[in-house]
PDB file of C-alpha atoms in Angstrom:
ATOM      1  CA  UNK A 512       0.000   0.000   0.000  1.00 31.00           C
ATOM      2  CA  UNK A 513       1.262   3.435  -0.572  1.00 46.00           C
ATOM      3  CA  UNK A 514       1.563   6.106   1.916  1.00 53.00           C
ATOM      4  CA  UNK A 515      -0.565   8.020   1.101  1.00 76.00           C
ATOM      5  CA  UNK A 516      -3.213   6.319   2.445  1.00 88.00           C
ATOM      6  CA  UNK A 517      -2.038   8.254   5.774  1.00 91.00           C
ATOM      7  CA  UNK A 518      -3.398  11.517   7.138  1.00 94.00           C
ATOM      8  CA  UNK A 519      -2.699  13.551  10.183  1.00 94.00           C
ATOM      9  CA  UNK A 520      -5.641  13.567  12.400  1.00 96.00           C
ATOM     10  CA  UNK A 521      -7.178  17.097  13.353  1.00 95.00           C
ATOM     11  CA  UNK A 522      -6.573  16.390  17.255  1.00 90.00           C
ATOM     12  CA  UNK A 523      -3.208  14.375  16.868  1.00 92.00           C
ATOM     13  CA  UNK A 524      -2.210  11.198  16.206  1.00 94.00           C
ATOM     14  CA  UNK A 525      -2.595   9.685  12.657  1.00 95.00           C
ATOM     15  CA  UNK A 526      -5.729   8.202  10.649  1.00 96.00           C
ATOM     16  CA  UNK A 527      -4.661   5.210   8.734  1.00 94.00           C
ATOM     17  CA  UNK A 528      -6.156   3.919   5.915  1.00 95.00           C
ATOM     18  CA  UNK A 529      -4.069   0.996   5.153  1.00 93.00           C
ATOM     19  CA  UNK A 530      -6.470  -1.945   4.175  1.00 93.00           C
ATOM     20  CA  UNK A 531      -9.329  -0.490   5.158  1.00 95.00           C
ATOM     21  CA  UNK A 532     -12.528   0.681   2.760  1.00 97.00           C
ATOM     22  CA  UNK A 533     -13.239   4.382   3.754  1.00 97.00           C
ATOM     23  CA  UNK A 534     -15.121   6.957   2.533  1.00 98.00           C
ATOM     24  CA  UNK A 535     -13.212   9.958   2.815  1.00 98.00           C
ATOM     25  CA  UNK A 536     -14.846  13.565   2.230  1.00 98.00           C
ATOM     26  CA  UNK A 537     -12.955  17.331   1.654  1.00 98.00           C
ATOM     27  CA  UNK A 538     -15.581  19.383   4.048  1.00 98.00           C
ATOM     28  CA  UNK A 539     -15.817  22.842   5.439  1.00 97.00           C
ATOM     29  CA  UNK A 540     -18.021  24.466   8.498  1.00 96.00           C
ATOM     30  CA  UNK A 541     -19.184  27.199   6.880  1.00 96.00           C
ATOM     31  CA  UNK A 542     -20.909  25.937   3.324  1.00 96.00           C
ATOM     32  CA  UNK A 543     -24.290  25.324   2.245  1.00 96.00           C
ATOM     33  CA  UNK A 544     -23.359  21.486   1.982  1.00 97.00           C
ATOM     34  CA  UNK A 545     -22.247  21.256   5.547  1.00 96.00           C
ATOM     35  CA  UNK A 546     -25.068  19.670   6.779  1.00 96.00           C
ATOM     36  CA  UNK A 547     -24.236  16.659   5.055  1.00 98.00           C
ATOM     37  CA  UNK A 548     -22.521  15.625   7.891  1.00 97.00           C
ATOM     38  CA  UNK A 549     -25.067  14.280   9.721  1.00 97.00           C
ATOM     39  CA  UNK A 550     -25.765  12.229   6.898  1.00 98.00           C
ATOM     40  CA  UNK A 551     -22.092  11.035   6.952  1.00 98.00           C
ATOM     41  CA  UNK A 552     -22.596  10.757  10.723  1.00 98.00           C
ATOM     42  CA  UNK A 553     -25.159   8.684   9.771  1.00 98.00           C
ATOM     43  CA  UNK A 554     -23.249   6.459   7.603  1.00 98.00           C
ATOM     44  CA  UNK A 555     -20.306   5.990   9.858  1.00 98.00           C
ATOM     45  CA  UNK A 556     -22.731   4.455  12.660  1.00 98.00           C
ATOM     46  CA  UNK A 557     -24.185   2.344  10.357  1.00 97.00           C
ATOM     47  CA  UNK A 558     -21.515   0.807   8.247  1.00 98.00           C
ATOM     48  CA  UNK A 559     -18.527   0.988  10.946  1.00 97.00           C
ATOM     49  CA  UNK A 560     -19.480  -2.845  12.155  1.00 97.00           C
ATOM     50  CA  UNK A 561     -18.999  -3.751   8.506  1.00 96.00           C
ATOM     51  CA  UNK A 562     -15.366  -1.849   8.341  1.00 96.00           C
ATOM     52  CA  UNK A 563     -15.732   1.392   6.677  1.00 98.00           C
ATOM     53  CA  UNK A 564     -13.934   4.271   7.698  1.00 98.00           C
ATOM     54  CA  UNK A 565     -15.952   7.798   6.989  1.00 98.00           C
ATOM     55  CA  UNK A 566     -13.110  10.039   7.304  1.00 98.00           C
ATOM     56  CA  UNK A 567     -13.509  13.928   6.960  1.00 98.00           C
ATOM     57  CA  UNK A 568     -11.020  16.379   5.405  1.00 98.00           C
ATOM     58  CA  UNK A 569     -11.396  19.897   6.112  1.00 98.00           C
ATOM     59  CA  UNK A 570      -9.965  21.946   3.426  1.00 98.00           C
ATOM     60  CA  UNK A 571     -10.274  26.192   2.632  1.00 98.00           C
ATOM     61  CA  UNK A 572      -9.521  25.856  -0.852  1.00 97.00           C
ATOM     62  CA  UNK A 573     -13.314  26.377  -1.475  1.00 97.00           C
ATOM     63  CA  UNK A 574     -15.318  29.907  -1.089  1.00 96.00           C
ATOM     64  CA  UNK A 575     -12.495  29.837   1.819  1.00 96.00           C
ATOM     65  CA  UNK A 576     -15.349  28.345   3.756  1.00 97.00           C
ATOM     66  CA  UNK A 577     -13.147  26.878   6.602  1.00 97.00           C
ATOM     67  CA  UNK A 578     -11.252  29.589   8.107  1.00 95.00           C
ATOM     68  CA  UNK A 579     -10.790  28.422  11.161  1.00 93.00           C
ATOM     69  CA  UNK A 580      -7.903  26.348  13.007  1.00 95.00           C
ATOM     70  CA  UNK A 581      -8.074  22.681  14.384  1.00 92.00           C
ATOM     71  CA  UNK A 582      -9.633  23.972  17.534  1.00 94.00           C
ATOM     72  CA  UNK A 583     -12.718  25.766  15.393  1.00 96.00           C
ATOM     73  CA  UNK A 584     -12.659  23.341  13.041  1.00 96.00           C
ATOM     74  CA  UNK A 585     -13.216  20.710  16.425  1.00 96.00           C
ATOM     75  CA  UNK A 586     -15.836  22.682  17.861  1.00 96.00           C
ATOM     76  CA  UNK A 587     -17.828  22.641  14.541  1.00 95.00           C
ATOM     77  CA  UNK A 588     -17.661  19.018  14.383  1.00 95.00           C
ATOM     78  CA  UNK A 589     -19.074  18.477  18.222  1.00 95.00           C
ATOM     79  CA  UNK A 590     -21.577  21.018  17.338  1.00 95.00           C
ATOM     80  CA  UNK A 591     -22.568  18.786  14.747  1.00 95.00           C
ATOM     81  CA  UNK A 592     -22.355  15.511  16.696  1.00 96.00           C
ATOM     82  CA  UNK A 593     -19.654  14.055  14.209  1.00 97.00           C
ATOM     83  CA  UNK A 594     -17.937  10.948  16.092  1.00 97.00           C
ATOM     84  CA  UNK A 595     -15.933   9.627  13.015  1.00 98.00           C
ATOM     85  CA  UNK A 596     -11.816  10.624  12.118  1.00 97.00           C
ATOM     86  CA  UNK A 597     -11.106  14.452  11.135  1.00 98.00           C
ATOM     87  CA  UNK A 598      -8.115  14.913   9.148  1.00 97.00           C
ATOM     88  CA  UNK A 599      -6.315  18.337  10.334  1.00 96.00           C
ATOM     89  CA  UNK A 600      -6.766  21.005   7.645  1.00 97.00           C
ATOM     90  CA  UNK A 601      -5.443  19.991   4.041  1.00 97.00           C
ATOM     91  CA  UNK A 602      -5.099  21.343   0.264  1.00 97.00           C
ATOM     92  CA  UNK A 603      -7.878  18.851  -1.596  1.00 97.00           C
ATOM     93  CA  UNK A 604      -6.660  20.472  -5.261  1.00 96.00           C
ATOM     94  CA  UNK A 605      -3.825  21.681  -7.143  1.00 94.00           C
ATOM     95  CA  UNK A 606      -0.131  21.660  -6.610  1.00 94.00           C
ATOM     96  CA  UNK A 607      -0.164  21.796  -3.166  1.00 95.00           C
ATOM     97  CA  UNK A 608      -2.599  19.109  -3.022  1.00 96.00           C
ATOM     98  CA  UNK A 609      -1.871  15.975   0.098  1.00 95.00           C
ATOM     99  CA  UNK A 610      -0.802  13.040  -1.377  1.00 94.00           C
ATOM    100  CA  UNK A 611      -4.239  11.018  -0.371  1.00 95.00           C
ATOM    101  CA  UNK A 612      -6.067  13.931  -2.431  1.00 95.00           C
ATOM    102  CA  UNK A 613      -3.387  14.074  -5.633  1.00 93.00           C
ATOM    103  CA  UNK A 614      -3.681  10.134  -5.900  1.00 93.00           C
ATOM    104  CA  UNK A 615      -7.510  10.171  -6.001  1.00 94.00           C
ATOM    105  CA  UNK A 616      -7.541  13.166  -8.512  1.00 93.00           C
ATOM    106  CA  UNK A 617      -5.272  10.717 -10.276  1.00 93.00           C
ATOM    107  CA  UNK A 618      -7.351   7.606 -10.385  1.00 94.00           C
ATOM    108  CA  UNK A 619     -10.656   9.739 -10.615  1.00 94.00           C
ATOM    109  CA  UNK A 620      -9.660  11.449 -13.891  1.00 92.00           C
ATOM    110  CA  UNK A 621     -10.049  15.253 -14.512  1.00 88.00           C
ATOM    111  CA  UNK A 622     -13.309  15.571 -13.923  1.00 90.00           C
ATOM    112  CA  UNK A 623     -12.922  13.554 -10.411  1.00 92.00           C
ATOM    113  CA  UNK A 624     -10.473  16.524  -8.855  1.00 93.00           C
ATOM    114  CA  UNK A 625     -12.545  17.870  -6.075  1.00 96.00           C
ATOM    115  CA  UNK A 626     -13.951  21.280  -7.703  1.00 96.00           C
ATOM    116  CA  UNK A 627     -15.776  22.410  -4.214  1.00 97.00           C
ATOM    117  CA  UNK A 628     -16.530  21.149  -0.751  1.00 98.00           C
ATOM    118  CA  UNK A 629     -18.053  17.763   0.027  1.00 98.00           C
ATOM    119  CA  UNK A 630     -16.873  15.625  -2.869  1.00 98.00           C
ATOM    120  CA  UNK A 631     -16.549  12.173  -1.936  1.00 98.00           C
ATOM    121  CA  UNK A 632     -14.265   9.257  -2.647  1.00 98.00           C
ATOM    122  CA  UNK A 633     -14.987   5.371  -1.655  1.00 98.00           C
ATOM    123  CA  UNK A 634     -11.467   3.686  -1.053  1.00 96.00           C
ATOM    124  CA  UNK A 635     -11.678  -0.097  -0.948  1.00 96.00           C
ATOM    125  CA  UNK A 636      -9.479  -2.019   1.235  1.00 94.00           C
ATOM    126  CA  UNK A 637      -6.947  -2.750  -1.508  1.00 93.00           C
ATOM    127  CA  UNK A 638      -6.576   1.253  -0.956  1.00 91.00           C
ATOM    128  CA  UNK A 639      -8.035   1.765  -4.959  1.00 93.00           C
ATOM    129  CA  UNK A 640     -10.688   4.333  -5.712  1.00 96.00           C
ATOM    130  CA  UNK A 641     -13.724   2.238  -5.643  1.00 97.00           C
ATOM    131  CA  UNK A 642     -16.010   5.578  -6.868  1.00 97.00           C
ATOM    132  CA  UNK A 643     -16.719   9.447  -6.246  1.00 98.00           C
ATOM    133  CA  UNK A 644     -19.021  11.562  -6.020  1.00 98.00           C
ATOM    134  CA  UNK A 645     -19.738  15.509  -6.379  1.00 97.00           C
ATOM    135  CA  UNK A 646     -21.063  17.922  -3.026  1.00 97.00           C
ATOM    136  CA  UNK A 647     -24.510  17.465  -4.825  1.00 97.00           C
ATOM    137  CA  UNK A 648     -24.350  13.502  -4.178  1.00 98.00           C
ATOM    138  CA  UNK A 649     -25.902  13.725  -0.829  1.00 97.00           C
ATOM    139  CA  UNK A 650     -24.721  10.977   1.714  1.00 97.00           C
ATOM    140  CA  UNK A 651     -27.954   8.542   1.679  1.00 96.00           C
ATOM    141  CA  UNK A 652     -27.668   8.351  -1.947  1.00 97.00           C
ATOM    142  CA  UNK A 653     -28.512   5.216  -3.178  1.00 98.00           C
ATOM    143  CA  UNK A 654     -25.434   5.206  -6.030  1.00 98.00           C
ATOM    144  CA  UNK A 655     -23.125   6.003  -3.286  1.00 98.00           C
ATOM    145  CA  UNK A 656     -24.542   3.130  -0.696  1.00 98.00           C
ATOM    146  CA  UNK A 657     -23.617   0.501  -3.499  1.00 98.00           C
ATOM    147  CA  UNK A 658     -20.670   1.994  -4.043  1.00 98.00           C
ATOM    148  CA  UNK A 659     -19.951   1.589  -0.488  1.00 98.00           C
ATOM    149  CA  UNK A 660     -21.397  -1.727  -0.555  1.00 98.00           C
ATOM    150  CA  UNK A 661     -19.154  -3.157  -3.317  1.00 97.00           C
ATOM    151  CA  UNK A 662     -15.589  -1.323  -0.917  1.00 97.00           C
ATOM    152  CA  UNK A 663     -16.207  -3.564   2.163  1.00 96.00           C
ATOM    153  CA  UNK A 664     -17.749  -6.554   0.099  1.00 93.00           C
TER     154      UNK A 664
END
């Protein structure tokens, strides 16, 4: 597996990704697709018994719509109620992109670069893009459930 499968985790420590199918997610606290984490809430406490990882990456590369630091960013995401792994603050896009994010942009194809908050990537446990989706695929889509379905199969 490569290393990039590896992210630093918003309150210390590291979130490994290493044979394990995950659904990781660029977010920000302050855009109008925020409240999809409940709905990723939702998914982690359902499919955690089956091994998926919902992991979310904060990222201001969008409408800078996550100003704040780990601390804001870790309020927002108790506000919330959000119980699964929060990557500390990352570049998603472009040249200064994390490795996790450059190799997805890479197996997703142009179009598959995140272009705004929210997009969503389903890792299986061979650590391959499995499928993504756009901030307009909303968490208890049905496309994105099998596509969950087939990463922990």
């Amino acid at each position: 597996m490569p290393d990039d499968l590896t992210l630093p985790a918003l309150r210390g420590g590291i979130i490994d990704l290493q044979g394990r199918p995950a659904l990781v997610v660029n977010t920000a606290s302050l855009c109008g697709f925020t409240p999809q984490y409940a709905g990723l809430q939702k998914l982690h406490e359902e499919w955690a018994a089956r091994g998926l990882l919902v992991v979310a990456v904060p990222s201001n590369q969008f409408g800078r719509q996550e100003p704040g630091d780990d601390a804001a960013i870790g309020a927002t995401c108790e506000r919330l109620h959000v119980t699964f792994p929060v990557a500390a603050k990352a570049e998603v896009t472009g040249p200064g992109a994390i490795p996790l994010f450059q190799s997805l942009a890479a197996a997703a194809g142009p179009l598959g670069k995140p272009r705004w908050n929210f997009y969503k990537y389903v890792i299986g446990r061979d650590g391959k893009l499995v499928a993504w989706f756009s901030s307009m695929t909303s968490p208890g889509s049905n496309r994105l459930r099998a596509a969950l379905a087939r990463a922990v199969a």
